[in-house]
PDB file of C-alpha atoms in Angstrom:
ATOM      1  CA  UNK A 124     -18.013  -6.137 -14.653  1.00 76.00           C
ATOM      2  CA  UNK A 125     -19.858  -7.360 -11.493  1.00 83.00           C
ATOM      3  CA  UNK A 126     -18.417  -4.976  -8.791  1.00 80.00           C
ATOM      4  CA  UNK A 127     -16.831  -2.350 -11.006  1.00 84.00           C
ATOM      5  CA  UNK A 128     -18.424   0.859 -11.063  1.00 86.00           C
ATOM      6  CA  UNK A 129     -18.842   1.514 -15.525  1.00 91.00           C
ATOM      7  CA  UNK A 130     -18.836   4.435 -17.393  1.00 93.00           C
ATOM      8  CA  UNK A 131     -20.142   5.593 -20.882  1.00 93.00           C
ATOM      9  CA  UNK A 132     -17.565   8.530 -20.676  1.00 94.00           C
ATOM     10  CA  UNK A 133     -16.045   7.364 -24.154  1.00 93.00           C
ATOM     11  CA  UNK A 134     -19.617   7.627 -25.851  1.00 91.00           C
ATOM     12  CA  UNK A 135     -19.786  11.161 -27.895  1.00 80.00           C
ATOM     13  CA  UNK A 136     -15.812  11.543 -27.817  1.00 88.00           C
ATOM     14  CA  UNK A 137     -15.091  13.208 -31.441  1.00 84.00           C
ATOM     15  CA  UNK A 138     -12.909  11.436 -34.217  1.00 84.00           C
ATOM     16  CA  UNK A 139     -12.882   8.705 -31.677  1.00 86.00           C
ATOM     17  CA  UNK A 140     -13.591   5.732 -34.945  1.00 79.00           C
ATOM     18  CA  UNK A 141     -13.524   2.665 -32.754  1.00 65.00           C
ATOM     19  CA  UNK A 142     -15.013  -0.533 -34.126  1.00 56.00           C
ATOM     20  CA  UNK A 143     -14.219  -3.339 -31.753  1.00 53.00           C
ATOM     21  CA  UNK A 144     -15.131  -5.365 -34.810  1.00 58.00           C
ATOM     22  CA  UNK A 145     -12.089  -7.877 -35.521  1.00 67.00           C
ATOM     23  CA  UNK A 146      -9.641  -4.538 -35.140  1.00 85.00           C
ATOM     24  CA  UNK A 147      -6.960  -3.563 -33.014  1.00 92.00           C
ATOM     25  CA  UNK A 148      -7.924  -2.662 -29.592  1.00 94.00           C
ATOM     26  CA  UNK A 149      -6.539   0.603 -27.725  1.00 96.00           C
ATOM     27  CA  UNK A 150      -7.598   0.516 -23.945  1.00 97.00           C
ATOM     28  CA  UNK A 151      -6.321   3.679 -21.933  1.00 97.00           C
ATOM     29  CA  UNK A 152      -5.352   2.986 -18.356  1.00 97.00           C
ATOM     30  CA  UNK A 153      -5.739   6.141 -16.263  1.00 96.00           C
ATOM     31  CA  UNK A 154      -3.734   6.214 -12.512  1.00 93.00           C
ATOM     32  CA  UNK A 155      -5.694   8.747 -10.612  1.00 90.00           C
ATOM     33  CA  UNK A 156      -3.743  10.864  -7.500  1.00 83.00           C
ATOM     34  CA  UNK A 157      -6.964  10.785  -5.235  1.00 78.00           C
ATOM     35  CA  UNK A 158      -7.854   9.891  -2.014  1.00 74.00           C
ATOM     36  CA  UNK A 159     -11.287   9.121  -1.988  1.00 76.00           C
ATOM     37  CA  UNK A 160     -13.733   6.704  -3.005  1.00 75.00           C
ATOM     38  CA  UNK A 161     -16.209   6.767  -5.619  1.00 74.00           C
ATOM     39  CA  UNK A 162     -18.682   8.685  -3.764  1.00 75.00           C
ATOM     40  CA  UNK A 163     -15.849  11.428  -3.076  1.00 75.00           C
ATOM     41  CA  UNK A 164     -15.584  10.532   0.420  1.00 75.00           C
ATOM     42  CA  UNK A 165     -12.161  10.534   1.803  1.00 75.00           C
ATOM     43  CA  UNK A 166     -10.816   7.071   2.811  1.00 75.00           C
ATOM     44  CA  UNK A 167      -9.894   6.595   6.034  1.00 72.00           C
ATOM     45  CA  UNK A 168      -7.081   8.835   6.994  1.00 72.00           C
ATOM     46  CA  UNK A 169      -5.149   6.060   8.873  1.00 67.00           C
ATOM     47  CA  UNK A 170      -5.333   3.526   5.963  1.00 69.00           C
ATOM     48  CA  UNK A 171      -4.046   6.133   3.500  1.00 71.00           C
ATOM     49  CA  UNK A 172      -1.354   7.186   5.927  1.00 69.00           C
ATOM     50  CA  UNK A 173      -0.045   3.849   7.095  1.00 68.00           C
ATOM     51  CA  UNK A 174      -1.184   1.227   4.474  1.00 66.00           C
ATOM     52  CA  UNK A 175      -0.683   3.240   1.126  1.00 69.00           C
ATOM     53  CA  UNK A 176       1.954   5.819   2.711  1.00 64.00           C
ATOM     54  CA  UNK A 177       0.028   8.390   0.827  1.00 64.00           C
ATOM     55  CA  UNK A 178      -0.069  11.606   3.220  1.00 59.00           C
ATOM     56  CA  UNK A 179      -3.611  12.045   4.498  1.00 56.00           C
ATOM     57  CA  UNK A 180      -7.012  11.363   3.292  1.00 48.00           C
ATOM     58  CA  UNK A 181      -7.288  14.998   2.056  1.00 53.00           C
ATOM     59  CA  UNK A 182      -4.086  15.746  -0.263  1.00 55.00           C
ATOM     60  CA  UNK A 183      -4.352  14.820  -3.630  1.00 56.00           C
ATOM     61  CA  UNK A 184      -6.928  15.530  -6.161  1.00 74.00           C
ATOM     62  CA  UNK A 185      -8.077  14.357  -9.106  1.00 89.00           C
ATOM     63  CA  UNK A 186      -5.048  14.842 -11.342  1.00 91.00           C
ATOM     64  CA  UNK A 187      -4.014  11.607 -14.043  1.00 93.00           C
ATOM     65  CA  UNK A 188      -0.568  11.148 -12.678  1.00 89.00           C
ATOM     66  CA  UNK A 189      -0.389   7.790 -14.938  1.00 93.00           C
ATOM     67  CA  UNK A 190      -1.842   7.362 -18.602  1.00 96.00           C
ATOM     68  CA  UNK A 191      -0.351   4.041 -20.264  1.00 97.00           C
ATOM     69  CA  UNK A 192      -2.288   3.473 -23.511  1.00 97.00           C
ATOM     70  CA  UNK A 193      -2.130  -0.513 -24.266  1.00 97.00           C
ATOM     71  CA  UNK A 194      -2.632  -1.964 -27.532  1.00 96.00           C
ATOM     72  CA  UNK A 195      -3.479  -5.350 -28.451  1.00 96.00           C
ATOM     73  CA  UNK A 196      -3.255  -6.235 -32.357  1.00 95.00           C
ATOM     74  CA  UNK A 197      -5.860  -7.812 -33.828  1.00 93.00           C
ATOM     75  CA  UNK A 198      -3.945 -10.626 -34.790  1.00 92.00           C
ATOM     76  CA  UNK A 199      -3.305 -11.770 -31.130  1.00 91.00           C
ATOM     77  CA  UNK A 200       0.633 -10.088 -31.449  1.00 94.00           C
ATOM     78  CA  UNK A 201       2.228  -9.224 -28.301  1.00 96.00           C
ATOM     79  CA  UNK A 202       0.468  -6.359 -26.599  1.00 97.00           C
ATOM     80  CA  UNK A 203       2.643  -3.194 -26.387  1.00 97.00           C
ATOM     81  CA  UNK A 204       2.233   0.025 -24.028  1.00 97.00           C
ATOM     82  CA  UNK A 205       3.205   3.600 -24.245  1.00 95.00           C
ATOM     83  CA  UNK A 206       3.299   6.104 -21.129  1.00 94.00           C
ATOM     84  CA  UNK A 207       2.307   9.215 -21.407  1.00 95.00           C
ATOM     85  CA  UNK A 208       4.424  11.609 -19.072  1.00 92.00           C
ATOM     86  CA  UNK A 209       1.622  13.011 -16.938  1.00 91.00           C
ATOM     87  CA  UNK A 210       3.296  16.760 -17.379  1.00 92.00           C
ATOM     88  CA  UNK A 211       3.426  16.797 -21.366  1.00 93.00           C
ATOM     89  CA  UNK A 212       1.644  20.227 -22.114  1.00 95.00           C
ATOM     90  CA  UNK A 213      -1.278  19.699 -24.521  1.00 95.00           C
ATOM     91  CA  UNK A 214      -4.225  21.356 -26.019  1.00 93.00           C
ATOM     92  CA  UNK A 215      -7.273  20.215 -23.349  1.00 94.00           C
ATOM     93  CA  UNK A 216      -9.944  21.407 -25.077  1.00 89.00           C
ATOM     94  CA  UNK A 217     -11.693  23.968 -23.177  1.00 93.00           C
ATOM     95  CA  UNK A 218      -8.476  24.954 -21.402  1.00 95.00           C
ATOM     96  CA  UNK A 219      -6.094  25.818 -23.778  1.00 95.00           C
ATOM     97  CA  UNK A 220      -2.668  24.507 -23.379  1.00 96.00           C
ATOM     98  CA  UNK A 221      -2.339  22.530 -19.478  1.00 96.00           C
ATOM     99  CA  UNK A 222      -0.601  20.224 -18.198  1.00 96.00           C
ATOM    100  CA  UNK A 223      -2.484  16.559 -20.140  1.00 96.00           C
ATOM    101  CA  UNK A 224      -2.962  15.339 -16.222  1.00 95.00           C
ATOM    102  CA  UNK A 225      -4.727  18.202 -15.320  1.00 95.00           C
ATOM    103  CA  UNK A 226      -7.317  17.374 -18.262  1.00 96.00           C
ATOM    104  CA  UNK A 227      -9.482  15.287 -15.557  1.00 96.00           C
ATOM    105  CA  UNK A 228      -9.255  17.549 -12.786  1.00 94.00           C
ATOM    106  CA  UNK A 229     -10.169  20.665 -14.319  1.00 95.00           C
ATOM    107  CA  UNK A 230     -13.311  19.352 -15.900  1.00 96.00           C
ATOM    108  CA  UNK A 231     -14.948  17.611 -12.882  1.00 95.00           C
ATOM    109  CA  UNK A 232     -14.383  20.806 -10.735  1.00 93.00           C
ATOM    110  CA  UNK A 233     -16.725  22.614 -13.429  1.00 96.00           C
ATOM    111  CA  UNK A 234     -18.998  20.104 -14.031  1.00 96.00           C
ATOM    112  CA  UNK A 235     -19.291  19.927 -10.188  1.00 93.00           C
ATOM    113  CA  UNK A 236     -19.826  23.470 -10.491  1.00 95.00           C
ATOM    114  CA  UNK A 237     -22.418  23.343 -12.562  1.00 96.00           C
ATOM    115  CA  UNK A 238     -24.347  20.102 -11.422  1.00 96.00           C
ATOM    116  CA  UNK A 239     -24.757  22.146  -7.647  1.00 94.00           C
ATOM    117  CA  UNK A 240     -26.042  25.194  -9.141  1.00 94.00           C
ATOM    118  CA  UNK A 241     -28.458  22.989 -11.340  1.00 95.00           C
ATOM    119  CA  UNK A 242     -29.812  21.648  -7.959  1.00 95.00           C
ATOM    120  CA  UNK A 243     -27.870  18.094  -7.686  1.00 93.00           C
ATOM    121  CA  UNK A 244     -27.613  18.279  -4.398  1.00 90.00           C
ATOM    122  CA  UNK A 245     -27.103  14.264  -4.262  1.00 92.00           C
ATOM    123  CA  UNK A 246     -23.396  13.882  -3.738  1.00 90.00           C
ATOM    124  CA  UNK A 247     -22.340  10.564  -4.534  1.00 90.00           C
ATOM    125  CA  UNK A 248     -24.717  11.566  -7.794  1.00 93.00           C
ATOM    126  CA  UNK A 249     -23.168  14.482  -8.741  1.00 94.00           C
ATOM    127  CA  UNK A 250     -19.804  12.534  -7.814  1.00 92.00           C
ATOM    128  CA  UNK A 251     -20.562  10.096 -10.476  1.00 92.00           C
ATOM    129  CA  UNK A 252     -21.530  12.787 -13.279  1.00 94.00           C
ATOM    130  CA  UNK A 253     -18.400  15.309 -12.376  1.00 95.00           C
ATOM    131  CA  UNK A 254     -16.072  12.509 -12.801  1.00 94.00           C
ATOM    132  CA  UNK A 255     -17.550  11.540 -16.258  1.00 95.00           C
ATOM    133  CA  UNK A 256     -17.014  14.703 -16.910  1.00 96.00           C
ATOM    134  CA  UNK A 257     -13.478  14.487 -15.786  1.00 96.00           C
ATOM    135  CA  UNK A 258     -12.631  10.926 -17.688  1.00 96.00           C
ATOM    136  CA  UNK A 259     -14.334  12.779 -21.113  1.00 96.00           C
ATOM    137  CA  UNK A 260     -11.880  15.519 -20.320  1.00 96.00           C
ATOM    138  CA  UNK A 261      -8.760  12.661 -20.326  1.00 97.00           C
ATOM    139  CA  UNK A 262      -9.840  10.673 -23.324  1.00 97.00           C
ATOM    140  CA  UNK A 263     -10.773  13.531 -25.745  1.00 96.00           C
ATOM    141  CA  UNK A 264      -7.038  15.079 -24.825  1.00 96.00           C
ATOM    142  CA  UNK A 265      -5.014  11.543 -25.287  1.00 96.00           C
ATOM    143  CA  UNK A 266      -7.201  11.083 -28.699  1.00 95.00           C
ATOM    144  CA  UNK A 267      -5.754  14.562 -30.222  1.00 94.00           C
ATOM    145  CA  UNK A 268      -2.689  13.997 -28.867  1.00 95.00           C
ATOM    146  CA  UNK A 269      -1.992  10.584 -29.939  1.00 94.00           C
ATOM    147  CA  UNK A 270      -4.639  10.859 -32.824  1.00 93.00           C
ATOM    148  CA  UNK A 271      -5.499   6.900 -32.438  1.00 92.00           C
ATOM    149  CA  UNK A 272      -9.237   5.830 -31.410  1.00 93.00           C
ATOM    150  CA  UNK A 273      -9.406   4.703 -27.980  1.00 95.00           C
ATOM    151  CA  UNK A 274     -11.670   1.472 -27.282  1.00 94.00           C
ATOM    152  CA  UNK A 275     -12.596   0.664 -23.734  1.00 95.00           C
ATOM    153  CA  UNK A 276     -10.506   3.120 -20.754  1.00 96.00           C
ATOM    154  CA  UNK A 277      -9.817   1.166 -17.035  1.00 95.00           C
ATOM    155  CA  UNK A 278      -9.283   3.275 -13.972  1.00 94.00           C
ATOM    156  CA  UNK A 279      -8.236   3.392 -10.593  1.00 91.00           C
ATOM    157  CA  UNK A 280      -7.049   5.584  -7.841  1.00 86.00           C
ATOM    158  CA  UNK A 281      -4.412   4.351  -5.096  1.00 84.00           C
ATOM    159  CA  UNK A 282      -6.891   2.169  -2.909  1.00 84.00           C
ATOM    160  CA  UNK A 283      -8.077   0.316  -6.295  1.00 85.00           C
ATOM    161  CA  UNK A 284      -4.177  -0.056  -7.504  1.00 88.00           C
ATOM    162  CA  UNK A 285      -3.399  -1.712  -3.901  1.00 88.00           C
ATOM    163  CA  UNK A 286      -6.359  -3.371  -4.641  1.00 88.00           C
ATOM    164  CA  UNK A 287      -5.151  -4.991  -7.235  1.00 92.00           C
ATOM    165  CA  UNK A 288      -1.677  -5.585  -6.087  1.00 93.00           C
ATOM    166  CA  UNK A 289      -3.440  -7.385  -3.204  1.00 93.00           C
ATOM    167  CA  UNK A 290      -4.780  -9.902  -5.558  1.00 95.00           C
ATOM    168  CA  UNK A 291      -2.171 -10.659  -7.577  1.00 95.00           C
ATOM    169  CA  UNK A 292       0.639 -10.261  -5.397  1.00 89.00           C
ATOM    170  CA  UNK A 293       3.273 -10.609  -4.047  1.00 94.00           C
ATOM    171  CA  UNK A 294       4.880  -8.607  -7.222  1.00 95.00           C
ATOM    172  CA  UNK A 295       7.936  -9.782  -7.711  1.00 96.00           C
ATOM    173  CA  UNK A 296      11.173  -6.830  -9.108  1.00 96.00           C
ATOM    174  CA  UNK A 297      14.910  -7.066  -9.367  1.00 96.00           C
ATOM    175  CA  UNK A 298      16.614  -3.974  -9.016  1.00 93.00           C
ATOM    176  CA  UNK A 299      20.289  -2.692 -10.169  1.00 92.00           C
ATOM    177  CA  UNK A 300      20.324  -0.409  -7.462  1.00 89.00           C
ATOM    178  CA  UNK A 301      18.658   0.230  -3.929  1.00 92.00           C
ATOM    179  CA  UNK A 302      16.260   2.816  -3.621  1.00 90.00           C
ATOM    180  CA  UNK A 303      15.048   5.155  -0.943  1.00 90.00           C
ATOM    181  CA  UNK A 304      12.128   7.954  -1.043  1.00 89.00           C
ATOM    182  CA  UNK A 305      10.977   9.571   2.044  1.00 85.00           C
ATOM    183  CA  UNK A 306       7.942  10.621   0.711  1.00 83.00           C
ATOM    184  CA  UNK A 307       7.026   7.567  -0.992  1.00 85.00           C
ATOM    185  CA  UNK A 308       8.364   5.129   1.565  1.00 86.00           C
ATOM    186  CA  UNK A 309       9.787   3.215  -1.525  1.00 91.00           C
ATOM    187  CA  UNK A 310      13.342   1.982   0.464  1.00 92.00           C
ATOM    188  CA  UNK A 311      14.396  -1.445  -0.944  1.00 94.00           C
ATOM    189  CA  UNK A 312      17.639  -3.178  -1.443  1.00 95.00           C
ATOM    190  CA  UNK A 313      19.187  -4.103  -4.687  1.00 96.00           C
ATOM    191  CA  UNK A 314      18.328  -7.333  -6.555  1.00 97.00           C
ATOM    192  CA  UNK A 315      15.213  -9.654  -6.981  1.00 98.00           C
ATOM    193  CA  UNK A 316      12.401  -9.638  -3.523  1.00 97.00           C
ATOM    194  CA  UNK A 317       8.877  -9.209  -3.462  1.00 97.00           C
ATOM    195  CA  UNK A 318       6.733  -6.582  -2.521  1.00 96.00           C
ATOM    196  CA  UNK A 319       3.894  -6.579  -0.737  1.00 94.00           C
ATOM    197  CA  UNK A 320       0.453  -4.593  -1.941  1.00 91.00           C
ATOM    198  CA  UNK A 321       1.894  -1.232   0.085  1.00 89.00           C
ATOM    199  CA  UNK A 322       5.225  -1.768  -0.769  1.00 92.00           C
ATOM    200  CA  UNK A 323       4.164  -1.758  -4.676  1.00 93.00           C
ATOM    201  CA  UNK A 324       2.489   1.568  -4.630  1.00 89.00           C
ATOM    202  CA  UNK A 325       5.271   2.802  -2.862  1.00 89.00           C
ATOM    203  CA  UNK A 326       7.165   1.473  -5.376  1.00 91.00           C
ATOM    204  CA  UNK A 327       5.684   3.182  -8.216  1.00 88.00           C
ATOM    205  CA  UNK A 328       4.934   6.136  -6.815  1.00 86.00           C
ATOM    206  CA  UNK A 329       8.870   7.280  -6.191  1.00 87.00           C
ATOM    207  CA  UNK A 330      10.408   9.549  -7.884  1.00 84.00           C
ATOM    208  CA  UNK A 331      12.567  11.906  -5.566  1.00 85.00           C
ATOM    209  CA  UNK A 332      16.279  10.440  -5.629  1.00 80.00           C
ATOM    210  CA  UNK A 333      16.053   9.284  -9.493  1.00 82.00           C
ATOM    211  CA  UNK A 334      18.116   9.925 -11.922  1.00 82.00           C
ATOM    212  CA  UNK A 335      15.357  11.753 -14.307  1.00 83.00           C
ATOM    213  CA  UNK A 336      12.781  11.898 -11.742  1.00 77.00           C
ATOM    214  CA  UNK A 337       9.215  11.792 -13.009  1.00 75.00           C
ATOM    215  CA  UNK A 338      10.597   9.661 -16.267  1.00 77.00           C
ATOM    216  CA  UNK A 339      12.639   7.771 -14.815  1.00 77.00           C
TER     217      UNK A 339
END
């Protein structure tokens, strides 16, 4: 974990009967649509416009625009993932029936609320405890929906996704059909090439000129 900011956000998360002891494993992987780091500052405006093609520093917020729940079988079987649609409309408890990507959002704006008028005036602090807040928010509403414990939870927001593209890339994809998204900047040919870090989160980011859009 050396260089990975940690969180205990799963600790007190009800029905949540995770043993980690010989067991299947359930890790959540949470995609967050936010432009800033993890001290809620805004990344640099021209990175996020020209490297990540992601509009400027300031649009986005702190909705869950990608929740793919992994599980690995005790057993060492082949790992299998399931996507949940980031629009399905669920019971977020304390909100009544939103949006499940809304679920983060929602709570950290309270919590940040609540954490300035209790006189954290410490932002990166009250950063940190708002977005706990926010990740509590996530889990507890992909537990009741999916009503399967949830183990360990990984996130990151666009910078940490090209992040990670950087270090394993180029990412290699073979496509039936070419592609082209204004807003995205996803625009690549048919057939196999490889993408470069900003080309990848362009490339998972489209969804204007698919088929079924936000599924597809």
């Amino acid at each position: 974990t050396t260089g990975l900011t940690t969180s205990d956000a799963l600790d007190g998360i009800a029905n949540n009967d995770s043993s980690g002891n010989g067991e299947d494993t359930n890790i959540l992987l949470i995609g967050l649509d936010s432009r800033k780091d993890m001290d809620g500052n805004d990344l640099p405006a021209e990175f996020v416009t020209d490297a990540l093609h992601a509009g400027d520093s300031d649009v986005g917020g702190y909705n869950t625009n990608t929740l793919l729940l992994v599980h690995l079988p005790a057993d060492g079987g082949r790992a299998t993932a399931l996507s949940i649609p980031r629009d399905d409309y669920v019971d977020v408890p304390g909100y009544g029936k939103r949006k499940i990507k809304e679920a983060y959002g929602l709570a950290k704006a309270d919590a940040d609320t609540r954490l300035l008028d209790e006189g954290v005036i410490d932002t990166a602090e009250r950063e940190r405890r708002a977005r706990d807040a926010g990740r509590r928010s996530t889990l507890t509403a992909v537990r009741d929906l999916l009503d399967v414990p949830i183990d360990h939870f990984a996130e990151v927001n666009l910078l940490g996704f090209y992040d990670v593209a950087t270090a394993v890339g180029p990412i290699q994809v073979c496509l039936n059909n070419p592609v082209h998204d204004n807003y995205s900047g996803a625009d690549f040919a048919a057939g196999a090439q490889e993408l470069s870090a900003s080309q990848a989160l362009s490339f998972v980011r489209q969804r204007h000129g698919l088929d079924n859009g936000d599924l597809d």
